[in-house]
Short mmCIF file of C-alpha atoms in Angstrom, two decimals:
data_model
loop_
_atom_site.label_atom_id
_atom_site.label_comp_id
_atom_site.label_asym_id
_atom_site.label_seq_id
_atom_site.Cartn_x
_atom_site.Cartn_y
_atom_site.Cartn_z
CA UNK A 26 57.12 23.86 72.59
CA UNK A 27 59.64 23.80 69.73
CA UNK A 28 58.08 23.35 66.32
CA UNK A 29 58.92 21.00 63.48
CA UNK A 30 62.44 21.75 62.25
CA UNK A 31 63.46 21.31 58.62
CA UNK A 32 66.68 21.91 56.76
CA UNK A 33 67.84 23.23 54.44
CA UNK A 34 65.35 26.05 53.75
CA UNK A 35 66.34 26.34 50.11
CA UNK A 36 68.14 24.07 47.66
CA UNK A 37 68.98 24.52 44.00
CA UNK A 38 70.29 21.55 42.04
CA UNK A 39 70.60 20.46 38.43
CA UNK A 40 68.46 17.67 37.04
CA UNK A 41 69.85 14.19 37.58
CA UNK A 42 71.62 15.30 40.78
CA UNK A 43 70.61 13.98 44.19
CA UNK A 44 69.34 15.89 47.20
CA UNK A 45 68.35 15.13 50.78
CA UNK A 46 66.06 16.90 53.22
CA UNK A 47 66.03 16.54 56.98
CA UNK A 48 63.17 16.82 59.46
CA UNK A 49 63.04 16.82 63.26
CA UNK A 50 59.45 16.52 64.53
CA UNK A 51 57.96 17.93 67.69
CA UNK A 52 59.16 15.96 70.69
CA UNK A 53 56.83 13.10 71.52
CA UNK A 54 55.07 13.09 68.16
CA UNK A 55 54.89 9.52 66.92
CA UNK A 56 53.51 10.24 63.46
CA UNK A 57 55.60 11.99 60.80
CA UNK A 58 54.58 12.99 57.29
CA UNK A 59 56.36 14.28 54.19
CA UNK A 60 54.25 16.38 51.84
CA UNK A 61 55.11 17.83 48.44
CA UNK A 62 53.59 21.18 47.52
CA UNK A 63 53.91 22.24 43.90
CA UNK A 64 53.32 25.92 43.19
CA UNK A 65 49.60 26.69 42.98
CA UNK A 66 48.54 23.34 44.43
CA UNK A 67 47.76 22.00 47.86
CA UNK A 68 50.20 19.77 49.75
CA UNK A 69 50.24 16.15 48.59
CA UNK A 70 51.21 13.34 50.94
CA UNK A 71 54.34 11.46 49.91
CA UNK A 72 54.89 9.21 52.92
CA UNK A 73 53.62 8.73 56.45
CA UNK A 74 55.53 7.11 59.33
CA UNK A 75 54.18 5.83 62.62
CA UNK A 76 57.25 5.70 64.88
CA UNK A 77 59.81 4.16 62.50
CA UNK A 78 57.35 2.14 60.42
CA UNK A 79 55.79 3.22 57.11
CA UNK A 80 51.99 3.61 57.23
CA UNK A 81 51.39 4.97 53.73
CA UNK A 82 53.81 5.49 50.85
CA UNK A 83 51.35 4.93 48.03
CA UNK A 84 52.12 8.29 46.37
CA UNK A 85 55.88 8.18 46.79
CA UNK A 86 57.68 7.81 43.41
CA UNK A 87 59.79 4.96 44.66
CA UNK A 88 62.02 4.82 41.61
CA UNK A 89 63.60 8.11 42.66
CA UNK A 90 62.33 9.05 46.13
CA UNK A 91 63.25 7.35 49.39
CA UNK A 92 62.61 8.20 53.01
CA UNK A 93 63.60 6.81 56.34
CA UNK A 94 62.90 7.50 59.98
CA UNK A 95 65.56 5.81 62.02
CA UNK A 96 64.87 5.41 65.74
CA UNK A 97 61.39 6.86 65.25
CA UNK A 98 62.48 10.50 65.58
CA UNK A 99 64.32 12.37 62.80
CA UNK A 100 63.56 11.66 59.18
CA UNK A 101 65.30 12.20 55.85
CA UNK A 102 63.75 12.37 52.39
CA UNK A 103 66.02 11.77 49.40
CA UNK A 104 65.55 12.32 45.68
CA UNK A 105 67.91 10.58 43.29
CA UNK A 106 68.03 11.48 40.44
CA UNK A 107 66.02 14.72 40.50
CA UNK A 108 63.77 15.78 37.64
CA UNK A 109 62.56 19.25 36.69
CA UNK A 110 59.05 18.38 37.90
CA UNK A 111 60.38 17.75 41.42
CA UNK A 112 60.67 21.51 41.90
CA UNK A 113 58.38 22.14 44.87
CA UNK A 114 58.27 22.87 48.57
CA UNK A 115 58.79 19.75 50.68
CA UNK A 116 56.92 19.98 53.94
CA UNK A 117 57.45 17.82 56.97
CA UNK A 118 54.65 17.50 59.52
CA UNK A 119 54.15 15.62 62.74
CA UNK A 120 51.29 14.77 65.05
CA UNK A 121 51.01 13.31 68.54
CA UNK A 122 48.92 10.46 67.26
CA UNK A 123 47.39 9.56 63.94
CA UNK A 124 44.21 11.59 64.18
CA UNK A 125 45.38 14.80 65.85
CA UNK A 126 45.99 17.97 63.79
CA UNK A 127 49.27 18.05 61.89
CA UNK A 128 51.98 20.55 62.79
CA UNK A 129 54.04 21.62 59.80
CA UNK A 130 57.59 22.81 59.47
CA UNK A 131 58.48 25.76 57.24
CA UNK A 132 59.49 23.49 54.40
CA UNK A 133 62.40 23.16 52.01
CA UNK A 134 62.02 24.92 48.68
CA UNK A 135 63.68 22.80 45.98
CA UNK A 136 64.47 24.21 42.55
CA UNK A 137 65.66 21.76 39.90
CA UNK A 138 67.27 23.42 36.85
CA UNK B 273 41.26 12.68 41.04
CA UNK B 274 40.75 15.82 43.13
CA UNK B 275 38.91 14.63 46.23
CA UNK B 276 38.99 18.04 47.90
CA UNK B 277 38.34 21.14 45.81
CA UNK B 278 38.55 24.83 46.50
CA UNK B 279 37.12 26.38 43.39
CA UNK B 280 37.96 29.99 44.19
CA UNK B 281 41.69 30.66 43.81
CA UNK B 282 41.38 34.08 45.41
CA UNK B 283 39.08 36.28 47.48
CA UNK B 284 39.32 39.94 48.35
CA UNK B 285 37.30 41.55 51.17
CA UNK B 286 37.28 44.81 53.05
CA UNK B 287 38.53 44.94 56.63
CA UNK B 288 35.69 44.40 59.09
CA UNK B 289 33.52 42.49 56.63
CA UNK B 290 32.89 38.75 56.49
CA UNK B 291 35.17 36.42 54.54
CA UNK B 292 33.63 33.17 53.32
CA UNK B 293 35.89 30.47 51.94
CA UNK B 294 34.36 27.39 50.37
CA UNK B 295 35.43 23.79 49.95
CA UNK B 296 33.82 20.76 48.30
CA UNK B 297 34.74 17.10 48.68
CA UNK B 298 33.79 13.94 46.86
CA UNK B 299 34.80 11.09 49.17
CA UNK B 300 31.92 10.13 51.48
CA UNK B 301 34.39 8.33 53.78
CA UNK B 302 35.83 11.66 54.94
CA UNK B 303 34.72 12.29 58.51
CA UNK B 304 37.06 14.99 59.73
CA UNK B 305 37.74 18.34 58.12
CA UNK B 306 40.31 21.02 58.86
CA UNK B 307 41.30 24.47 57.71
CA UNK B 308 44.92 25.55 57.60
CA UNK B 309 46.32 29.03 57.05
CA UNK B 310 49.62 29.60 55.29
CA UNK B 311 51.76 32.73 55.16
CA UNK B 312 54.55 33.06 52.53
CA UNK B 313 57.71 31.11 53.34
CA UNK B 314 56.05 29.40 56.29
CA UNK B 315 54.40 26.03 56.73
CA UNK B 316 50.61 25.68 57.01
CA UNK B 317 49.22 26.41 60.48
CA UNK B 318 46.18 24.60 61.87
CA UNK B 319 43.20 26.93 62.23
CA UNK B 320 40.02 25.03 63.02
CA UNK B 321 38.48 21.60 62.50
CA UNK B 322 35.11 19.91 62.47
CA UNK B 323 33.99 16.33 62.85
CA UNK B 324 31.29 14.92 60.60
CA UNK B 325 28.98 14.47 63.62
CA UNK B 326 28.70 18.26 63.84
CA UNK B 327 27.51 20.87 61.39
CA UNK B 328 29.19 23.88 62.99
CA UNK B 329 32.29 24.65 65.01
CA UNK B 330 33.27 28.07 66.26
CA UNK B 331 36.55 29.47 67.57
CA UNK B 332 36.63 33.21 68.10
CA UNK B 333 36.30 34.97 64.75
CA UNK B 334 36.44 31.68 62.85
CA UNK B 335 33.46 29.40 62.20
CA UNK B 336 33.41 26.30 60.05
CA UNK B 337 30.13 24.97 58.66
CA UNK B 338 29.69 21.45 57.31
CA UNK B 339 26.90 20.33 54.98
CA UNK B 340 27.34 16.58 54.65
CA UNK B 341 24.51 16.05 52.18
CA UNK B 342 26.09 18.57 49.82
CA UNK B 343 29.63 17.46 50.68
CA UNK B 344 30.46 21.09 51.26
CA UNK B 345 32.17 23.05 53.99
CA UNK B 346 32.88 26.70 54.47
CA UNK B 347 35.03 28.88 56.69
CA UNK B 348 33.62 32.19 57.89
CA UNK B 349 35.90 34.88 59.28
CA UNK B 350 34.11 37.71 61.06
CA UNK B 351 35.29 40.41 61.24
CA UNK B 352 38.10 40.07 58.72
CA UNK B 353 41.41 41.71 59.59
CA UNK B 354 44.42 42.58 57.39
CA UNK B 355 46.47 39.98 59.31
CA UNK B 356 44.10 37.31 57.99
CA UNK B 357 45.56 37.81 54.50
CA UNK B 358 47.05 34.41 53.66
CA UNK B 359 46.42 31.23 51.69
CA UNK B 360 43.74 29.03 53.25
CA UNK B 361 43.72 25.29 52.68
CA UNK B 362 40.82 23.00 53.30
CA UNK B 363 41.79 19.42 54.23
CA UNK B 364 39.91 16.20 54.91
CA UNK B 365 40.66 12.82 56.39
CA UNK B 366 39.08 9.46 57.06
CA UNK B 367 39.57 9.29 60.83
CA UNK B 368 37.83 5.97 61.06
CA UNK B 369 40.69 4.68 58.95
CA UNK B 370 42.94 5.88 61.75
CA UNK B 371 45.83 7.04 59.62
CA UNK B 372 45.63 10.80 60.08
CA UNK B 373 46.37 11.24 56.38
CA UNK B 374 45.10 14.61 55.16
CA UNK B 375 43.94 15.35 51.62
CA UNK B 376 44.29 19.04 50.81
CA UNK B 377 42.47 21.36 48.44
CA UNK B 378 44.35 23.71 46.13
CA UNK B 379 44.03 26.70 48.45
CA UNK B 380 42.31 30.08 48.34
CA UNK B 381 44.33 33.28 48.67
CA UNK B 382 42.50 35.74 50.92
CA UNK B 383 43.34 39.43 50.77
CA UNK B 384 41.83 41.67 53.41
CA UNK B 385 42.08 45.31 52.44
CA UNK B 386 42.41 47.99 55.15
#
């Protein structure tokens, strides 16, 4: 079984620039999550999709972050404009259904200078 | 508001001995708890879970204990091996709420010395 795929692995941008991350979940997984992990902290949920609908985006900074999951498969997370405090690892995860364990990708490490 | 806390940032044990990682939570609605292991430059990997209807779950060298009255859970690794050296995250969810959303602790870095 192929795992959760994320790209790019690393990204360095200057503040106020925009950036986008891509995620392809495990085939057949209906639920997709984006987490933000700041150095020294645990992952924090940004947004959760069930198929192509949003279940929870209560912690997504909507003034600068956006996410979509077209056709209920791949997902993209965008930051525009980026701030220094957005430097983190962005993890995508998927699960077969809402209450099964999450499978994580290897993440995208974002550095904002 | 840290709903899931891992108060020990790091733990060092000798190979072959027991490793005990601890986790506390504050939200009484949590009914499902998981442990994830994370190696550098990789995503977290699911290790073991426990439902609130149980107080113990075992999988090979890994055992998770849940004390609901104390809102405390622990992960025991016996015997510890050098390959177990990683960051361990405790996570919790409200399964009855049916969202699958996980709340993570800050992580504990385990070092197992040969």
